[in-house]
Amino acid sequence: AQTVTQSQPEMSVQEAETVTLSCTYDTSESNYYLFWYKQPPSRQMILVIRQEAYKQQNATENRFSVNFQKAAKSFSLKISDSQLGDTAMYFCAFEASGSRLTFGEGTQLTVNP
Amino acid sequence: DTGVSQDPRHKITKRGQNVTFRCDPISEHNRLYWYRQTLGQGPEFLTYFQNEAQLEKSRLLSDRFSAERPKGSFSTLEIQRTEQGDSAMYLCASSFAETSGPNNEQFFGPGTRLTVL
């Protein structure tokens, strides 16, 4: 069974600064995807960024980038130039074999003005 | 373009009553998922469909829970004899994927918040 661990229940950052959210996972699969999802207060979950395990290059999406360390089973999210709208719960998630997503416990990020 | 929709958005019921939720996925998506999310936690997988076939069920899906996707389009999740522990947000997601292999992305609906009194 896969497990996903987010060890930071809460994080805060000043507007325009950079913050990194941590995620580790455990699996015996060789082919899988990793995701970061964002869930703003009372709003639906949206995908921030995804990483295919077979790709060595770290994914980037505008201000969002990941540091994927496959051997260490680590998948951190870096948010640059943080904006007030980035305030949300962030979930790291794992998926293999085209079925379920396994989520971590989440990190509540607050961006302060 | 409409995303994943869920109905109702909120449901308050008394313990012991039955409830049914509906999910309408993105139209071209062949996979549909149900998750449950309790306050302050990540979503937990319940079940998923590929077209009309229910391919996997979690141990969380007790015999009081049943899900259907009769025509491979919308899906319903029914909870019979609700208990207070069923209070949670029920999320639906959909995706398009080939017959085998990992998904590219699951798109989530807004959820149905269930409160069992």
PDB file of C-alpha atoms in Angstrom, chain A residues 31-33 35 37 39 42 44-45 47 50 52 89 91 95-101 103-106, chain B residues 4 9 31 33 35 37 40-43 45 48 56-58 91 101-106 108-110:
ATOM      1  CA  ASN A  31       5.533   3.857 -12.646  1.00  0.00           C
ATOM      2  CA  TYR A  32       3.452   6.493 -10.888  1.00  0.00           C
ATOM      3  CA  TYR A  33       2.403  10.121 -10.789  1.00  0.00           C
ATOM      4  CA  PHE A  35       0.500  15.668  -7.645  1.00  0.00           C
ATOM      5  CA  TYR A  37      -3.565  19.872  -5.212  1.00  0.00           C
ATOM      6  CA  GLN A  39      -8.045  23.460  -1.802  1.00  0.00           C
ATOM      7  CA  SER A  42     -14.887  26.450   0.897  1.00  0.00           C
ATOM      8  CA  GLN A  44     -13.081  22.894  -4.737  1.00  0.00           C
ATOM      9  CA  MET A  45      -9.804  21.101  -5.145  1.00  0.00           C
ATOM     10  CA  LEU A  47      -4.512  20.678  -9.521  1.00  0.00           C
ATOM     11  CA  ARG A  50       2.065  17.008 -11.445  1.00  0.00           C
ATOM     12  CA  GLU A  52       5.644  11.681 -13.759  1.00  0.00           C
ATOM     13  CA  MET A  89      -4.823  23.814   2.040  1.00  0.00           C
ATOM     14  CA  PHE A  91      -2.375  18.256  -0.548  1.00  0.00           C
ATOM     15  CA  GLU A  95      -1.305   7.691  -8.068  1.00  0.00           C
ATOM     16  CA  ALA A  96      -0.322   4.462  -9.806  1.00  0.00           C
ATOM     17  CA  SER A  97      -2.134   2.050 -12.094  1.00  0.00           C
ATOM     18  CA  GLY A  98      -4.764   4.573 -13.078  1.00  0.00           C
ATOM     19  CA  SER A  99      -6.928   4.223 -10.032  1.00  0.00           C
ATOM     20  CA  ARG A 100      -7.096   5.919  -6.668  1.00  0.00           C
ATOM     21  CA  LEU A 101      -5.296   9.011  -5.502  1.00  0.00           C
ATOM     22  CA  PHE A 103      -3.489  11.966  -0.330  1.00  0.00           C
ATOM     23  CA  GLY A 104      -1.347  13.275   2.472  1.00  0.00           C
ATOM     24  CA  GLU A 105      -2.791  14.987   5.517  1.00  0.00           C
ATOM     25  CA  GLY A 106      -2.400  18.425   3.997  1.00  0.00           C
TER      26      GLY A 106
ATOM     27  CA  VAL B   4     -17.634  18.211 -12.403  1.00  0.00           C
ATOM     28  CA  ARG B   9     -24.048  20.792  -2.082  1.00  0.00           C
ATOM     29  CA  ARG B  31     -13.425   7.414 -15.095  1.00  0.00           C
ATOM     30  CA  TYR B  33     -14.166   8.539  -8.453  1.00  0.00           C
ATOM     31  CA  TYR B  35     -13.712  10.253  -2.066  1.00  0.00           C
ATOM     32  CA  GLN B  37     -12.955  14.050   3.314  1.00  0.00           C
ATOM     33  CA  GLY B  40      -8.739  18.909   8.385  1.00  0.00           C
ATOM     34  CA  GLN B  41      -7.832  15.688   6.589  1.00  0.00           C
ATOM     35  CA  GLY B  42      -6.971  14.680   3.073  1.00  0.00           C
ATOM     36  CA  PRO B  43      -9.580  12.940   0.928  1.00  0.00           C
ATOM     37  CA  PHE B  45     -10.698   6.982  -1.686  1.00  0.00           C
ATOM     38  CA  TYR B  48     -14.148   4.282  -8.807  1.00  0.00           C
ATOM     39  CA  GLU B  56     -12.389  -0.887  -7.125  1.00  0.00           C
ATOM     40  CA  LYS B  57     -13.933  -0.370  -3.703  1.00  0.00           C
ATOM     41  CA  SER B  58     -12.169   0.717  -0.547  1.00  0.00           C
ATOM     42  CA  LEU B  91     -16.061  14.479  -3.272  1.00  0.00           C
ATOM     43  CA  GLY B 101      -1.934   3.021 -17.010  1.00  0.00           C
ATOM     44  CA  PRO B 102      -1.829   6.033 -14.722  1.00  0.00           C
ATOM     45  CA  ASN B 103      -4.187   8.961 -15.010  1.00  0.00           C
ATOM     46  CA  ASN B 104      -3.137  12.343 -16.169  1.00  0.00           C
ATOM     47  CA  GLU B 105      -5.342  14.379 -13.863  1.00  0.00           C
ATOM     48  CA  GLN B 106      -8.463  13.979 -11.800  1.00  0.00           C
ATOM     49  CA  PHE B 108     -12.806  17.421  -8.661  1.00  0.00           C
ATOM     50  CA  GLY B 109     -16.318  18.631  -8.036  1.00  0.00           C
ATOM     51  CA  PRO B 110     -17.294  21.037  -5.243  1.00  0.00           C
TER      52      PRO B 110
END
